[in-house]
PDB file of C-alpha atoms in Angstrom:
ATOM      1  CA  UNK A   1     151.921 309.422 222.264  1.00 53.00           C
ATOM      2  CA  UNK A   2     153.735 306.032 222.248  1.00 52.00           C
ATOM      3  CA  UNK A   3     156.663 305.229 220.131  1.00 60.00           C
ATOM      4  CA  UNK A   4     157.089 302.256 217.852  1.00 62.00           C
ATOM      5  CA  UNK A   5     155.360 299.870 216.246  1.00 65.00           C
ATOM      6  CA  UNK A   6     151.590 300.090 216.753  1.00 75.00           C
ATOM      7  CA  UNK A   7     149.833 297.209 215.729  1.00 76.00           C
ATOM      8  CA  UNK A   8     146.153 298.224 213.784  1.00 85.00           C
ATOM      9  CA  UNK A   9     147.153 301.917 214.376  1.00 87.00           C
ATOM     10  CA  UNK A  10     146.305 302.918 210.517  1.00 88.00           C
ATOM     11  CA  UNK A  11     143.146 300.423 211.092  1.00 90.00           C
ATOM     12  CA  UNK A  12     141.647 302.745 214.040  1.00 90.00           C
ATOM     13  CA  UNK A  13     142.951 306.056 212.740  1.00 89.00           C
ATOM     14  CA  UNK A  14     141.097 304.839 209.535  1.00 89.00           C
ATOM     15  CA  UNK A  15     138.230 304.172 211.256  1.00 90.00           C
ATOM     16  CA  UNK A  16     137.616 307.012 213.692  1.00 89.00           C
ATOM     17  CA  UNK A  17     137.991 309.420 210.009  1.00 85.00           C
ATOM     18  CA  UNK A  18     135.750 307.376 208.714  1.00 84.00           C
ATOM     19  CA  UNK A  19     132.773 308.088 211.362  1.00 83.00           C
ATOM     20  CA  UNK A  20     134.121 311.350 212.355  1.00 79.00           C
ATOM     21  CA  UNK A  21     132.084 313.619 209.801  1.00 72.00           C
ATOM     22  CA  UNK A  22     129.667 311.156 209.175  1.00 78.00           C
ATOM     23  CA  UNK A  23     128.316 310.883 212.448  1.00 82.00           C
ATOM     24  CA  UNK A  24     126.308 314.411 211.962  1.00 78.00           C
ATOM     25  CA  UNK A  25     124.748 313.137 208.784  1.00 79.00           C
ATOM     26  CA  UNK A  26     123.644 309.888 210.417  1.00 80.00           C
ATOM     27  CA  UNK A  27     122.652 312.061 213.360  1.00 82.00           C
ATOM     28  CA  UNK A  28     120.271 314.051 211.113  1.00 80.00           C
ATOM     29  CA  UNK A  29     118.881 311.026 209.339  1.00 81.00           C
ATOM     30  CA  UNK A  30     117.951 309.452 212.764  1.00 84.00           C
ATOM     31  CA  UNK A  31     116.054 312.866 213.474  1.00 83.00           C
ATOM     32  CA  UNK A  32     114.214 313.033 210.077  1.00 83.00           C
ATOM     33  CA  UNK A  33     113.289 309.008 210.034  1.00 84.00           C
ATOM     34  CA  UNK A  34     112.410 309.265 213.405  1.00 84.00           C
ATOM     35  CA  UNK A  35     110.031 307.771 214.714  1.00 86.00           C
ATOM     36  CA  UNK A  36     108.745 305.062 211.828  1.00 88.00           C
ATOM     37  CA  UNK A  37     111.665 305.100 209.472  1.00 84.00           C
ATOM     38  CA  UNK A  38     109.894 307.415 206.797  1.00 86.00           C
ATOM     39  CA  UNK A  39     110.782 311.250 206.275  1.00 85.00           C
ATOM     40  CA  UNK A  40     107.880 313.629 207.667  1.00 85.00           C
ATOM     41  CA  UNK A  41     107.077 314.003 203.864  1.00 85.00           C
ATOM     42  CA  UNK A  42     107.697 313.631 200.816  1.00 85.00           C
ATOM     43  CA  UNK A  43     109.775 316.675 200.391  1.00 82.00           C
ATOM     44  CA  UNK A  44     112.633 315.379 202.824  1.00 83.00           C
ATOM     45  CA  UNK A  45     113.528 312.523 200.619  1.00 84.00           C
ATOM     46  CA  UNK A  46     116.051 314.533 199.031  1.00 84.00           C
ATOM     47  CA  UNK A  47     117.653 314.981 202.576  1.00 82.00           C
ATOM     48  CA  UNK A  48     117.561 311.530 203.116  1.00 84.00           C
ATOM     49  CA  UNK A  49     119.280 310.652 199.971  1.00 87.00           C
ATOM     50  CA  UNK A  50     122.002 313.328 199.437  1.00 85.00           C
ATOM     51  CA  UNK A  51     122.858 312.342 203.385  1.00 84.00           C
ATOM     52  CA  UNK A  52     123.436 308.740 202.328  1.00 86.00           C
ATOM     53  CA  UNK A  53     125.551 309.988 199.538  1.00 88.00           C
ATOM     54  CA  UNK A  54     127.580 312.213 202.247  1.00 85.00           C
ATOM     55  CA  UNK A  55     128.250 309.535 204.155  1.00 87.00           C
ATOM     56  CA  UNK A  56     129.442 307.190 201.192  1.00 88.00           C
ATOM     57  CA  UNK A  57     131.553 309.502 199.949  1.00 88.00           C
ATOM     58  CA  UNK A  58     133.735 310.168 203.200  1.00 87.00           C
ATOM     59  CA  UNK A  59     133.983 306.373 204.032  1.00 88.00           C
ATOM     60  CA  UNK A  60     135.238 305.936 200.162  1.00 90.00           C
ATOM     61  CA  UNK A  61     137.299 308.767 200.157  1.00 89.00           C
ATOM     62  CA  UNK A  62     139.020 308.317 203.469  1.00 88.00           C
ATOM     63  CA  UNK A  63     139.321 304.686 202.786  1.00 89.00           C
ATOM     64  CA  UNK A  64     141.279 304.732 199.543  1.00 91.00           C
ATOM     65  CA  UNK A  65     143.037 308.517 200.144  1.00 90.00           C
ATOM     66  CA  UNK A  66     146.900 307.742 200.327  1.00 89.00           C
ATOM     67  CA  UNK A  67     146.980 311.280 202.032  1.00 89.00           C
ATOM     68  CA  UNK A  68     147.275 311.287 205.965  1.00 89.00           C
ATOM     69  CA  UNK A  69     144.001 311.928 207.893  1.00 87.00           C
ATOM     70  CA  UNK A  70     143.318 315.357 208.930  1.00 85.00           C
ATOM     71  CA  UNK A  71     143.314 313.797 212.470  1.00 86.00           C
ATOM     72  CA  UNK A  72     145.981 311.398 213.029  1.00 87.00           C
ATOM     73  CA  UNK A  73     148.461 313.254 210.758  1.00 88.00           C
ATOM     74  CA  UNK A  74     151.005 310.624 210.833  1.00 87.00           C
ATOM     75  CA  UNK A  75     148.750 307.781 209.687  1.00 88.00           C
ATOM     76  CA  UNK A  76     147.528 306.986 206.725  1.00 88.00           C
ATOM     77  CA  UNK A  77     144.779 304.076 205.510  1.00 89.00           C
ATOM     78  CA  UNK A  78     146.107 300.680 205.079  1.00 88.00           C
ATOM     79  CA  UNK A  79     143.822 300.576 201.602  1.00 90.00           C
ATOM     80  CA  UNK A  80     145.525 303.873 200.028  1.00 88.00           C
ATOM     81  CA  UNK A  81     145.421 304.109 196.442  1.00 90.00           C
ATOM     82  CA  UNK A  82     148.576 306.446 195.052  1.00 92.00           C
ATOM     83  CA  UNK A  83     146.715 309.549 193.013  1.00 88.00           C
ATOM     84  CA  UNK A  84     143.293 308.419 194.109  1.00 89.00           C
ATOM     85  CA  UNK A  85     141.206 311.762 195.096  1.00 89.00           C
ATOM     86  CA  UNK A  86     140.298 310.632 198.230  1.00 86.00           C
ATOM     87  CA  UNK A  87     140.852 314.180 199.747  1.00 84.00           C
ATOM     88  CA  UNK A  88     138.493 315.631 197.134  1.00 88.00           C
ATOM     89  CA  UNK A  89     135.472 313.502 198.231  1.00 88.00           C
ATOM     90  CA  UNK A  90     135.710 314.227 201.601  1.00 85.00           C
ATOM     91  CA  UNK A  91     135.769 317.846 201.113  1.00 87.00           C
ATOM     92  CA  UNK A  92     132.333 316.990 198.422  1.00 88.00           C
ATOM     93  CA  UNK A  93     130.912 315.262 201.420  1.00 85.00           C
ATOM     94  CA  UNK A  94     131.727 318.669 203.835  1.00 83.00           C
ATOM     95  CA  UNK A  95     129.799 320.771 201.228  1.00 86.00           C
ATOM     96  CA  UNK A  96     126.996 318.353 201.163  1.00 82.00           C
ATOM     97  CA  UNK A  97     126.774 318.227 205.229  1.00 80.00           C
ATOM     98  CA  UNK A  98     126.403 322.177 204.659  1.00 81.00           C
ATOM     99  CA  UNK A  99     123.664 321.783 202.081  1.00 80.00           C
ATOM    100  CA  UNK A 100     122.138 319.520 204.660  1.00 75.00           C
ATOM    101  CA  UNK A 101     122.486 322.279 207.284  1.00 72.00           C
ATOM    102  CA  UNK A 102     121.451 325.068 205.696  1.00 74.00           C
ATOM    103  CA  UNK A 103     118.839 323.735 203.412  1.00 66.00           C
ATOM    104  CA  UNK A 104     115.247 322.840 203.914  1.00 59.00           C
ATOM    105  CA  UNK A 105     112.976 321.136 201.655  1.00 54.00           C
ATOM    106  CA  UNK A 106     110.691 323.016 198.786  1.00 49.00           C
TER     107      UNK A 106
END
């Protein structure tokens, strides 16, 4: 841990939350559109489209939070918006990574 002034420290920190929980999502999505860019069937569109939704919602959420990221707990993003519920679509995105997980299509 260095001490002082850190130059684009928020900037990183912001961007390593960003593509921290994502990644799994995006991860999934390159399994299901794998190998010709179209879902196995028609039934996994739903998949594709609530994990695009995930993923929006962290990168919003951690982008305009004015709380500290759950990693880097003494940073916080350069783009913070006082009273914006940044924290609350993150968590939204979590439950939707566990919908991902645990659901299969009908």
């Amino acid at each position: 841990h260095l001490s002082g002034y850190q130059p684009g420290a928020d900037l990183i920190a912001l961007l390593v939350s960003m593509l921290d929980a994502p990644m799994f999502i995006l991860i999934a999505m390159v399994l299901i559109l794998f190998p010709d860019g179209n879902p196995p069937s028609p039934r996994w569109r739903w998949t594709v489209w609530l994990g695009g939704i995930g993923v929006c919602l962290t990168v919003v959420g951690y982008a305009l939070s004015s709380d500290p990221f759950p990693l880097f707990p003494d940073r916080r993003s350069p783009f913070g918006i006082e009273g914006f519920p940044g924290t609350g679509l993150v968590y939204l995105s979590y439950m939707i990574m566990a919908v991902l997980l645990v659901g299969r299509p009908w």
